[in-house]
mmCIF file of C-alpha atoms in Angstrom:
data_model
loop_
_atom_site.group_PDB
_atom_site.id
_atom_site.type_symbol
_atom_site.label_atom_id
_atom_site.label_comp_id
_atom_site.label_asym_id
_atom_site.label_seq_id
_atom_site.Cartn_x
_atom_site.Cartn_y
_atom_site.Cartn_z
ATOM 1 C CA MET A 1 -30.783 40.751 -37.177
ATOM 2 C CA LEU A 2 -27.376 40.166 -35.634
ATOM 3 C CA SER A 3 -25.655 36.857 -36.289
ATOM 4 C CA ASN A 4 -25.104 34.292 -33.536
ATOM 5 C CA SER A 5 -21.437 35.241 -33.193
ATOM 6 C CA GLU A 6 -22.281 38.969 -32.986
ATOM 7 C CA ILE A 7 -24.901 38.347 -30.285
ATOM 8 C CA ALA A 8 -22.427 36.202 -28.338
ATOM 9 C CA ALA A 9 -19.746 38.915 -28.520
ATOM 10 C CA PHE A 10 -22.213 41.620 -27.448
ATOM 11 C CA CYS A 11 -23.484 39.607 -24.484
ATOM 12 C CA ALA A 12 -19.920 38.787 -23.405
ATOM 13 C CA GLN A 13 -19.003 42.489 -23.423
ATOM 14 C CA VAL A 14 -22.110 43.505 -21.447
ATOM 15 C CA ALA A 15 -21.447 40.744 -18.879
ATOM 16 C CA MET A 16 -17.817 41.867 -18.498
ATOM 17 C CA ILE A 17 -18.885 45.500 -18.097
ATOM 18 C CA MET A 18 -21.471 44.693 -15.436
ATOM 19 C CA LYS A 19 -19.112 42.444 -13.475
ATOM 20 C CA SER A 20 -16.630 45.338 -13.459
ATOM 21 C CA GLY A 21 -19.188 47.463 -11.588
ATOM 22 C CA ILE A 22 -19.954 49.743 -14.537
ATOM 23 C CA ALA A 23 -23.577 50.730 -15.172
ATOM 24 C CA VAL A 24 -25.205 49.421 -18.342
ATOM 25 C CA SER A 25 -25.714 52.881 -19.881
ATOM 26 C CA GLU A 26 -22.097 53.847 -19.215
ATOM 27 C CA GLY A 27 -20.912 50.502 -20.581
ATOM 28 C CA ILE A 28 -22.922 50.967 -23.793
ATOM 29 C CA SER A 29 -21.384 54.443 -24.106
ATOM 30 C CA ILE A 30 -17.888 52.917 -23.802
ATOM 31 C CA MET A 31 -18.760 50.272 -26.414
ATOM 32 C CA HIS A 32 -20.055 53.039 -28.697
ATOM 33 C CA ALA A 33 -16.778 54.952 -28.414
ATOM 34 C CA ASP A 34 -14.785 51.831 -29.335
ATOM 35 C CA MET A 35 -17.100 50.702 -32.143
ATOM 36 C CA GLU A 36 -15.654 51.102 -35.647
ATOM 37 C CA ASN A 37 -18.537 49.592 -37.619
ATOM 38 C CA ASN A 38 -21.064 52.248 -38.686
ATOM 39 C CA GLN A 39 -24.087 49.972 -38.325
ATOM 40 C CA GLY A 40 -22.893 48.951 -34.869
ATOM 41 C CA ARG A 41 -22.524 52.615 -33.851
ATOM 42 C CA VAL A 42 -26.074 53.369 -35.018
ATOM 43 C CA MET A 43 -27.412 50.399 -33.026
ATOM 44 C CA LEU A 44 -25.591 51.471 -29.860
ATOM 45 C CA GLU A 45 -26.765 55.068 -30.327
ATOM 46 C CA GLN A 46 -30.364 53.791 -30.391
ATOM 47 C CA MET A 47 -29.727 51.899 -27.163
ATOM 48 C CA LEU A 48 -28.153 54.937 -25.489
ATOM 49 C CA ALA A 49 -31.087 57.134 -26.488
ATOM 50 C CA GLU A 50 -33.547 54.695 -24.888
ATOM 51 C CA LEU A 51 -31.439 54.222 -21.736
ATOM 52 C CA GLU A 52 -31.007 57.988 -21.282
ATOM 53 C CA MET A 53 -34.809 58.347 -21.359
ATOM 54 C CA GLY A 54 -35.013 55.875 -18.478
ATOM 55 C CA ALA A 55 -36.057 52.802 -20.456
ATOM 56 C CA PRO A 56 -34.944 49.382 -19.128
ATOM 57 C CA PHE A 57 -32.141 47.581 -20.938
ATOM 58 C CA HIS A 58 -34.372 44.938 -22.533
ATOM 59 C CA GLN A 59 -36.539 47.677 -24.040
ATOM 60 C CA ALA A 60 -33.435 49.352 -25.469
ATOM 61 C CA LEU A 61 -32.455 46.053 -27.092
ATOM 62 C CA ASP A 62 -35.961 45.620 -28.508
ATOM 63 C CA LYS A 63 -35.960 49.133 -29.966
ATOM 64 C CA THR A 64 -32.966 48.394 -32.193
ATOM 65 C CA GLY A 65 -34.755 45.536 -33.987
ATOM 66 C CA LYS A 66 -31.455 43.649 -34.134
ATOM 67 C CA PHE A 67 -31.952 41.081 -31.383
ATOM 68 C CA PRO A 68 -34.161 37.959 -31.364
ATOM 69 C CA GLN A 69 -37.073 37.862 -28.945
ATOM 70 C CA TYR A 70 -35.267 35.204 -26.907
ATOM 71 C CA VAL A 71 -32.477 37.645 -25.982
ATOM 72 C CA ILE A 72 -34.990 40.355 -25.103
ATOM 73 C CA ASP A 73 -37.076 38.037 -22.899
ATOM 74 C CA MET A 74 -34.011 36.660 -21.123
ATOM 75 C CA THR A 75 -32.642 40.172 -20.565
ATOM 76 C CA GLU A 76 -35.947 41.259 -19.034
ATOM 77 C CA MET A 77 -35.894 38.210 -16.777
ATOM 78 C CA GLY A 78 -32.296 38.982 -15.762
ATOM 79 C CA GLU A 79 -33.194 42.578 -14.886
ATOM 80 C CA ARG A 80 -36.144 41.463 -12.768
ATOM 81 C CA SER A 81 -34.141 38.831 -10.907
ATOM 82 C CA GLY A 82 -31.027 41.001 -10.473
ATOM 83 C CA LYS A 83 -28.888 38.440 -12.318
ATOM 84 C CA LEU A 84 -28.406 40.292 -15.590
ATOM 85 C CA ASP A 85 -24.635 39.688 -15.641
ATOM 86 C CA ASP A 86 -25.127 35.924 -15.207
ATOM 87 C CA VAL A 87 -27.869 35.893 -17.860
ATOM 88 C CA MET A 88 -25.578 37.720 -20.295
ATOM 89 C CA ASP A 89 -22.835 35.179 -19.643
ATOM 90 C CA SER A 90 -25.287 32.336 -20.246
ATOM 91 C CA LEU A 91 -26.580 33.958 -23.450
ATOM 92 C CA CYS A 92 -22.990 34.275 -24.658
ATOM 93 C CA VAL A 93 -22.408 30.550 -24.119
ATOM 94 C CA TYR A 94 -25.744 29.682 -25.728
ATOM 95 C CA TYR A 95 -25.106 31.677 -28.921
ATOM 96 C CA GLU A 96 -21.507 30.486 -29.146
ATOM 97 C CA ARG A 97 -22.918 26.947 -29.151
ATOM 98 C CA GLU A 98 -25.462 27.898 -31.838
ATOM 99 C CA GLU A 99 -22.704 29.418 -33.974
ATOM 100 C CA ALA A 100 -20.521 26.321 -33.540
ATOM 101 C CA VAL A 101 -23.321 24.067 -34.826
ATOM 102 C CA SER A 102 -23.955 26.351 -37.827
ATOM 103 C CA LYS A 103 -20.232 26.582 -38.553
ATOM 104 C CA ASN A 104 -19.845 22.792 -38.502
ATOM 105 C CA ILE A 105 -22.682 22.409 -40.987
ATOM 106 C CA ARG A 106 -21.256 25.069 -43.312
ATOM 107 C CA SER A 107 -17.725 23.671 -43.231
ATOM 108 C CA ALA A 108 -18.989 20.125 -43.804
ATOM 109 C CA VAL A 109 -20.926 20.957 -46.978
ATOM 110 C CA THR A 110 -18.488 23.445 -48.534
ATOM 111 C CA TYR A 111 -15.986 20.942 -49.973
ATOM 112 C CA PRO A 112 -18.583 18.579 -51.534
ATOM 113 C CA LEU A 113 -20.377 21.552 -53.106
ATOM 114 C CA ILE A 114 -17.123 22.815 -54.641
ATOM 115 C CA MET A 115 -16.305 19.354 -55.997
ATOM 116 C CA ILE A 116 -19.793 18.850 -57.448
ATOM 117 C CA THR A 117 -19.689 22.309 -59.060
ATOM 118 C CA MET A 118 -16.332 21.549 -60.704
ATOM 119 C CA MET A 119 -17.565 18.227 -62.069
ATOM 120 C CA LEU A 120 -20.721 19.847 -63.448
ATOM 121 C CA LEU A 121 -18.551 22.435 -65.190
ATOM 122 C CA VAL A 122 -16.479 19.628 -66.733
ATOM 123 C CA ILE A 123 -19.663 17.927 -67.992
ATOM 124 C CA ILE A 124 -20.886 21.220 -69.491
ATOM 125 C CA VAL A 125 -17.539 21.737 -71.260
ATOM 126 C CA LEU A 126 -17.779 18.185 -72.641
ATOM 127 C CA ILE A 127 -21.236 18.593 -74.129
ATOM 128 C CA VAL A 128 -20.744 22.188 -75.321
ATOM 129 C CA ASN A 129 -17.190 22.116 -76.710
ATOM 130 C CA VAL A 130 -15.911 18.528 -77.015
ATOM 131 C CA LEU A 131 -18.902 16.685 -78.497
ATOM 132 C CA PRO A 132 -19.215 19.024 -81.526
ATOM 133 C CA VAL A 133 -15.570 18.238 -82.369
ATOM 134 C CA PHE A 134 -16.305 14.523 -82.300
ATOM 135 C CA ASN A 135 -19.395 15.134 -84.433
ATOM 136 C CA GLN A 136 -17.242 16.786 -87.090
ATOM 137 C CA VAL A 137 -14.985 13.727 -87.069
ATOM 138 C CA PHE A 138 -18.011 11.473 -87.561
ATOM 139 C CA LEU A 139 -19.257 13.619 -90.455
ATOM 140 C CA GLN A 140 -15.866 13.448 -92.143
ATOM 141 C CA LEU A 141 -16.010 9.677 -91.821
ATOM 142 C CA GLY A 142 -19.414 9.625 -93.546
ATOM 143 C CA THR A 143 -21.653 9.016 -90.499
ATOM 144 C CA GLU A 144 -23.318 10.866 -87.638
ATOM 145 C CA MET A 145 -23.493 10.671 -83.885
ATOM 146 C CA SER A 146 -26.637 8.979 -82.591
ATOM 147 C CA GLY A 147 -28.402 7.942 -79.414
ATOM 148 C CA PHE A 148 -27.216 9.268 -76.089
ATOM 149 C CA SER A 149 -24.250 11.190 -77.487
ATOM 150 C CA ARG A 150 -26.474 12.940 -80.052
ATOM 151 C CA THR A 151 -28.925 13.959 -77.325
ATOM 152 C CA MET A 152 -26.099 15.324 -75.195
ATOM 153 C CA MET A 153 -24.658 17.242 -78.143
ATOM 154 C CA ASP A 154 -28.044 18.768 -78.981
ATOM 155 C CA MET A 155 -28.374 19.801 -75.365
ATOM 156 C CA GLY A 156 -24.894 21.331 -75.514
ATOM 157 C CA GLN A 157 -25.811 23.286 -78.653
ATOM 158 C CA VAL A 158 -28.850 24.714 -76.878
ATOM 159 C CA LEU A 159 -26.677 25.633 -73.874
ATOM 160 C CA GLY A 160 -24.114 27.270 -76.128
ATOM 161 C CA ARG A 161 -26.694 29.166 -78.181
ATOM 162 C CA TYR A 162 -28.598 30.541 -75.208
ATOM 163 C CA SER A 163 -25.745 30.580 -72.681
ATOM 164 C CA ILE A 164 -26.077 34.288 -71.809
ATOM 165 C CA ALA A 165 -29.830 34.021 -71.265
ATOM 166 C CA ILE A 166 -29.393 30.812 -69.215
ATOM 167 C CA ILE A 167 -26.703 32.440 -67.039
ATOM 168 C CA ILE A 168 -28.916 35.504 -66.428
ATOM 169 C CA VAL A 169 -31.950 33.365 -65.563
ATOM 170 C CA ALA A 170 -29.839 31.145 -63.272
ATOM 171 C CA ALA A 171 -28.354 34.204 -61.541
ATOM 172 C CA VAL A 172 -31.811 35.745 -61.040
ATOM 173 C CA LEU A 173 -33.224 32.472 -59.665
ATOM 174 C CA LEU A 174 -30.223 32.063 -57.347
ATOM 175 C CA ALA A 175 -30.549 35.639 -56.084
ATOM 176 C CA ALA A 176 -34.297 35.153 -55.584
ATOM 177 C CA PHE A 177 -33.646 31.942 -53.660
ATOM 178 C CA PHE A 178 -31.161 33.598 -51.290
ATOM 179 C CA ALA A 179 -33.484 36.579 -50.844
ATOM 180 C CA PHE A 180 -36.367 34.203 -50.090
ATOM 181 C CA ARG A 181 -34.219 32.372 -47.537
ATOM 182 C CA LYS A 182 -33.691 35.620 -45.622
ATOM 183 C CA THR A 183 -37.427 36.190 -45.206
ATOM 184 C CA ALA A 184 -39.358 34.688 -42.289
ATOM 185 C CA THR A 185 -41.435 32.601 -44.723
ATOM 186 C CA GLY A 186 -38.326 31.380 -46.519
ATOM 187 C CA ARG A 187 -36.542 30.415 -43.312
ATOM 188 C CA GLN A 188 -39.618 28.530 -42.143
ATOM 189 C CA PHE A 189 -39.945 26.756 -45.505
ATOM 190 C CA MET A 190 -36.303 25.654 -45.492
ATOM 191 C CA PHE A 191 -36.553 24.547 -41.886
ATOM 192 C CA ASN A 192 -39.701 22.507 -42.568
ATOM 193 C CA PHE A 193 -38.041 20.914 -45.598
ATOM 194 C CA LYS A 194 -34.942 19.908 -43.623
ATOM 195 C CA SER A 195 -37.119 18.640 -40.770
ATOM 196 C CA ARG A 196 -39.043 16.327 -43.119
ATOM 197 C CA PHE A 197 -36.354 15.318 -45.656
ATOM 198 C CA PHE A 198 -35.271 11.735 -44.947
ATOM 199 C CA ALA A 199 -31.535 12.497 -45.035
ATOM 200 C CA THR A 200 -31.689 15.390 -42.551
ATOM 201 C CA ARG A 201 -34.746 14.536 -40.411
ATOM 202 C CA LYS A 202 -32.785 12.797 -37.628
ATOM 203 C CA LEU A 203 -30.101 15.480 -37.703
ATOM 204 C CA MET A 204 -32.651 18.268 -37.252
ATOM 205 C CA THR A 205 -34.260 16.350 -34.376
ATOM 206 C CA LYS A 206 -30.891 16.085 -32.608
ATOM 207 C CA ILE A 207 -30.207 19.774 -33.186
ATOM 208 C CA ALA A 208 -33.631 20.595 -31.699
ATOM 209 C CA SER A 209 -32.997 18.331 -28.685
ATOM 210 C CA GLY A 210 -29.610 19.969 -28.118
ATOM 211 C CA ARG A 211 -31.182 23.423 -28.377
ATOM 212 C CA PHE A 212 -33.889 22.397 -25.898
ATOM 213 C CA ALA A 213 -31.264 21.139 -23.429
ATOM 214 C CA SER A 214 -29.173 24.291 -23.864
ATOM 215 C CA THR A 215 -32.232 26.523 -23.381
ATOM 216 C CA MET A 216 -33.362 24.647 -20.266
ATOM 217 C CA SER A 217 -29.856 24.859 -18.804
ATOM 218 C CA LEU A 218 -29.800 28.611 -19.375
ATOM 219 C CA MET A 219 -33.275 29.146 -17.952
ATOM 220 C CA LEU A 220 -32.851 26.994 -14.857
ATOM 221 C CA SER A 221 -29.419 28.419 -14.033
ATOM 222 C CA SER A 222 -30.888 31.947 -14.380
ATOM 223 C CA GLY A 223 -33.447 31.324 -11.670
ATOM 224 C CA LEU A 224 -36.583 30.357 -13.588
ATOM 225 C CA ASP A 225 -38.628 27.402 -12.419
ATOM 226 C CA VAL A 226 -39.276 24.342 -14.581
ATOM 227 C CA ASP A 227 -42.690 25.531 -15.852
ATOM 228 C CA GLN A 228 -41.349 28.914 -16.953
ATOM 229 C CA SER A 229 -38.334 27.257 -18.553
ATOM 230 C CA LEU A 230 -40.540 24.883 -20.533
ATOM 231 C CA ASP A 231 -42.695 27.787 -21.721
ATOM 232 C CA MET A 232 -39.618 29.646 -22.947
ATOM 233 C CA ALA A 233 -38.127 26.530 -24.542
ATOM 234 C CA HIS A 234 -41.398 25.943 -26.402
ATOM 235 C CA LYS A 235 -41.014 29.400 -27.963
ATOM 236 C CA ILE A 236 -37.347 28.949 -28.856
ATOM 237 C CA VAL A 237 -37.335 25.441 -30.371
ATOM 238 C CA GLU A 238 -38.453 25.545 -34.019
ATOM 239 C CA ASN A 239 -38.686 21.826 -34.768
ATOM 240 C CA PRO A 240 -42.451 21.019 -34.834
ATOM 241 C CA ARG A 241 -42.026 17.475 -33.485
ATOM 242 C CA THR A 242 -39.907 18.661 -30.555
ATOM 243 C CA ARG A 243 -42.391 21.464 -29.843
ATOM 244 C CA GLU A 244 -45.164 18.860 -29.640
ATOM 245 C CA LYS A 245 -43.070 16.818 -27.202
ATOM 246 C CA ILE A 246 -42.463 19.892 -25.018
ATOM 247 C CA ALA A 247 -46.211 20.649 -25.000
ATOM 248 C CA ASN A 248 -46.887 17.014 -24.079
ATOM 249 C CA CYS A 249 -44.316 17.244 -21.277
ATOM 250 C CA LYS A 250 -46.132 20.292 -19.851
ATOM 251 C CA LYS A 251 -49.463 18.436 -19.965
ATOM 252 C CA LEU A 252 -47.962 15.447 -18.156
ATOM 253 C CA MET A 253 -46.599 17.732 -15.437
ATOM 254 C CA GLU A 254 -50.011 19.368 -15.093
ATOM 255 C CA GLY A 255 -51.395 15.845 -14.659
ATOM 256 C CA GLY A 256 -49.138 15.216 -11.659
ATOM 257 C CA ASP A 257 -45.906 13.770 -13.133
ATOM 258 C CA ASN A 258 -42.618 15.219 -11.975
ATOM 259 C CA PHE A 259 -40.247 16.812 -14.484
ATOM 260 C CA SER A 260 -37.934 13.850 -15.013
ATOM 261 C CA ASP A 261 -40.822 11.392 -15.540
ATOM 262 C CA ALA A 262 -42.609 13.803 -17.902
ATOM 263 C CA ILE A 263 -39.410 14.213 -19.964
ATOM 264 C CA VAL A 264 -39.163 10.429 -20.405
ATOM 265 C CA LYS A 265 -42.877 9.905 -21.165
ATOM 266 C CA ALA A 266 -42.883 12.769 -23.682
ATOM 267 C CA ASP A 267 -39.914 11.099 -25.406
ATOM 268 C CA ILE A 268 -37.835 14.289 -25.407
ATOM 269 C CA PHE A 269 -34.819 12.397 -24.098
ATOM 270 C CA THR A 270 -34.253 8.653 -24.052
ATOM 271 C CA GLY A 271 -31.637 6.234 -22.776
ATOM 272 C CA ILE A 272 -28.757 7.625 -20.789
ATOM 273 C CA HIS A 273 -29.897 11.232 -21.262
ATOM 274 C CA ALA A 274 -33.249 10.477 -19.618
ATOM 275 C CA ARG A 275 -31.452 8.763 -16.749
ATOM 276 C CA MET A 276 -29.147 11.769 -16.329
ATOM 277 C CA ILE A 277 -32.217 14.038 -16.031
ATOM 278 C CA SER A 278 -33.691 11.754 -13.373
ATOM 279 C CA VAL A 279 -30.478 11.857 -11.332
ATOM 280 C CA GLY A 280 -30.153 15.626 -11.818
ATOM 281 C CA PHE A 281 -33.739 16.169 -10.666
ATOM 282 C CA LYS A 282 -33.120 14.189 -7.472
ATOM 283 C CA THR A 283 -29.850 15.968 -6.705
ATOM 284 C CA GLY A 284 -31.086 19.456 -7.623
ATOM 285 C CA SER A 285 -28.569 19.912 -10.458
ATOM 286 C CA VAL A 286 -30.839 19.734 -13.501
ATOM 287 C CA ASP A 287 -29.286 22.880 -15.026
ATOM 288 C CA SER A 288 -25.755 21.408 -15.079
ATOM 289 C CA VAL A 289 -27.085 18.059 -16.362
ATOM 290 C CA MET A 290 -28.914 19.867 -19.167
ATOM 291 C CA ASP A 291 -25.675 21.644 -20.066
ATOM 292 C CA LYS A 292 -23.849 18.307 -20.311
ATOM 293 C CA ILE A 293 -26.661 16.854 -22.441
ATOM 294 C CA ALA A 294 -26.444 19.876 -24.767
ATOM 295 C CA ASP A 295 -22.690 19.264 -25.153
ATOM 296 C CA ALA A 296 -23.356 15.584 -25.880
ATOM 297 C CA TYR A 297 -25.902 16.466 -28.566
ATOM 298 C CA ASP A 298 -23.433 18.927 -30.126
ATOM 299 C CA GLU A 299 -20.933 16.090 -30.484
ATOM 300 C CA GLU A 300 -23.609 13.774 -31.920
ATOM 301 C CA VAL A 301 -24.680 16.438 -34.428
ATOM 302 C CA GLU A 302 -21.094 16.981 -35.550
ATOM 303 C CA SER A 303 -20.604 13.227 -35.929
ATOM 304 C CA GLN A 304 -23.845 12.763 -37.889
ATOM 305 C CA ILE A 305 -23.006 15.657 -40.213
ATOM 306 C CA GLY A 306 -19.715 13.910 -40.959
ATOM 307 C CA ASN A 307 -21.534 10.634 -41.612
ATOM 308 C CA ILE A 308 -24.025 12.273 -43.996
ATOM 309 C CA ILE A 309 -21.243 13.990 -45.919
ATOM 310 C CA SER A 310 -19.160 10.782 -46.045
ATOM 311 C CA ILE A 311 -22.114 9.042 -47.750
ATOM 312 C CA LEU A 312 -23.342 11.938 -49.889
ATOM 313 C CA GLU A 313 -19.988 13.029 -51.284
ATOM 314 C CA PRO A 314 -18.857 9.735 -52.914
ATOM 315 C CA THR A 315 -22.422 9.033 -54.112
ATOM 316 C CA LEU A 316 -22.677 12.339 -55.984
ATOM 317 C CA VAL A 317 -19.149 12.001 -57.327
ATOM 318 C CA ALA A 318 -19.941 8.476 -58.558
ATOM 319 C CA VAL A 319 -23.151 9.630 -60.286
ATOM 320 C CA LEU A 320 -21.416 12.534 -62.024
ATOM 321 C CA SER A 321 -18.469 10.303 -62.990
ATOM 322 C CA ILE A 322 -20.858 7.768 -64.542
ATOM 323 C CA ILE A 323 -22.512 10.555 -66.564
ATOM 324 C CA MET A 324 -19.101 11.735 -67.794
ATOM 325 C CA GLY A 325 -18.125 8.145 -68.620
ATOM 326 C CA LEU A 326 -21.351 7.522 -70.562
ATOM 327 C CA ILE A 327 -20.820 10.690 -72.589
ATOM 328 C CA LEU A 328 -17.271 9.696 -73.531
ATOM 329 C CA LEU A 329 -18.073 6.021 -74.182
ATOM 330 C CA SER A 330 -21.081 6.919 -76.338
ATOM 331 C CA VAL A 331 -18.655 8.764 -78.598
ATOM 332 C CA MET A 332 -15.496 6.665 -78.364
ATOM 333 C CA LEU A 333 -17.019 3.216 -78.895
ATOM 334 C CA PRO A 334 -18.746 4.067 -82.215
ATOM 335 C CA LEU A 335 -15.637 5.926 -83.305
ATOM 336 C CA MET A 336 -13.451 2.920 -82.503
ATOM 337 C CA GLY A 337 -15.863 0.698 -84.446
ATOM 338 C CA ILE A 338 -15.624 2.966 -87.506
ATOM 339 C CA MET A 339 -11.834 3.111 -87.294
ATOM 340 C CA THR A 340 -11.661 -0.674 -86.985
ATOM 341 C CA SER A 341 -13.861 -1.183 -90.053
ATOM 342 C CA ILE A 342 -11.759 1.262 -92.026
ATOM 343 C CA GLY A 343 -8.613 -0.532 -90.916
#
């Protein structure tokens, strides 16, 4: 599957080609001639083959197996409504927003992970290389290490003795984990974990609400009615709690509530966001209001990621520093006692 940034770039190029008055098949041919990446050329060749046989554009996208169902469905809707260029522009904006959220999360966790990894390496060096030296000093002084320091040293000896096997096992487990994450089951498992974990539950809910708002903005601005937009949003949003709220919103509308009231009763949006939807519904500008709400949620997500990292980073550093301090104190204090008695 293409990444969010690759989908955004592709949609932007198709939109630009169509707005220039060039046919889709001819535009794909031009993109193929300019493409340097071999995998990209193969993908575009598959599209050209389908288009030359008279297949619609959305079918050509589906044939490649590189695009999510959302892009294919929206492209089909754009072809039917005659607004394919506008749909492609909207898809570009949507996937640029998705990439921005993912990029913020990645950049926020990179530095703490590097710091934690370095501190773990320092702890491993302490228990594997430094503690045995102290143990030799203790033996020369006629005693032995005991308690916590002895346990750490024994652990270090095991790590040192079986280091190659441990590294191989760790590498295999890490590779298996990343391979599992790329599968549909693995992605769903990780998503469910983040949706339920106490530290990320609220963050995932905000991301889902922002995605819902962005999807609704795209759908409504592309000419779909509210019912069709809700159906599509229900397919796109992965968060199970938000999906339940969308289903509840549809039921409320079937029961006679208007869209803005159903949104509030289903608890999809609250506070000022719910009021913005109500005003947008009355003025006929729900699509632009949804776009503003999506931007607001993007800012909230970025802020909450920063807050989580600001709490998590010093906490982990403090825990690892305490472990390092305990290791050193468990060795230095007995050694100081022995030296004092000798003195």
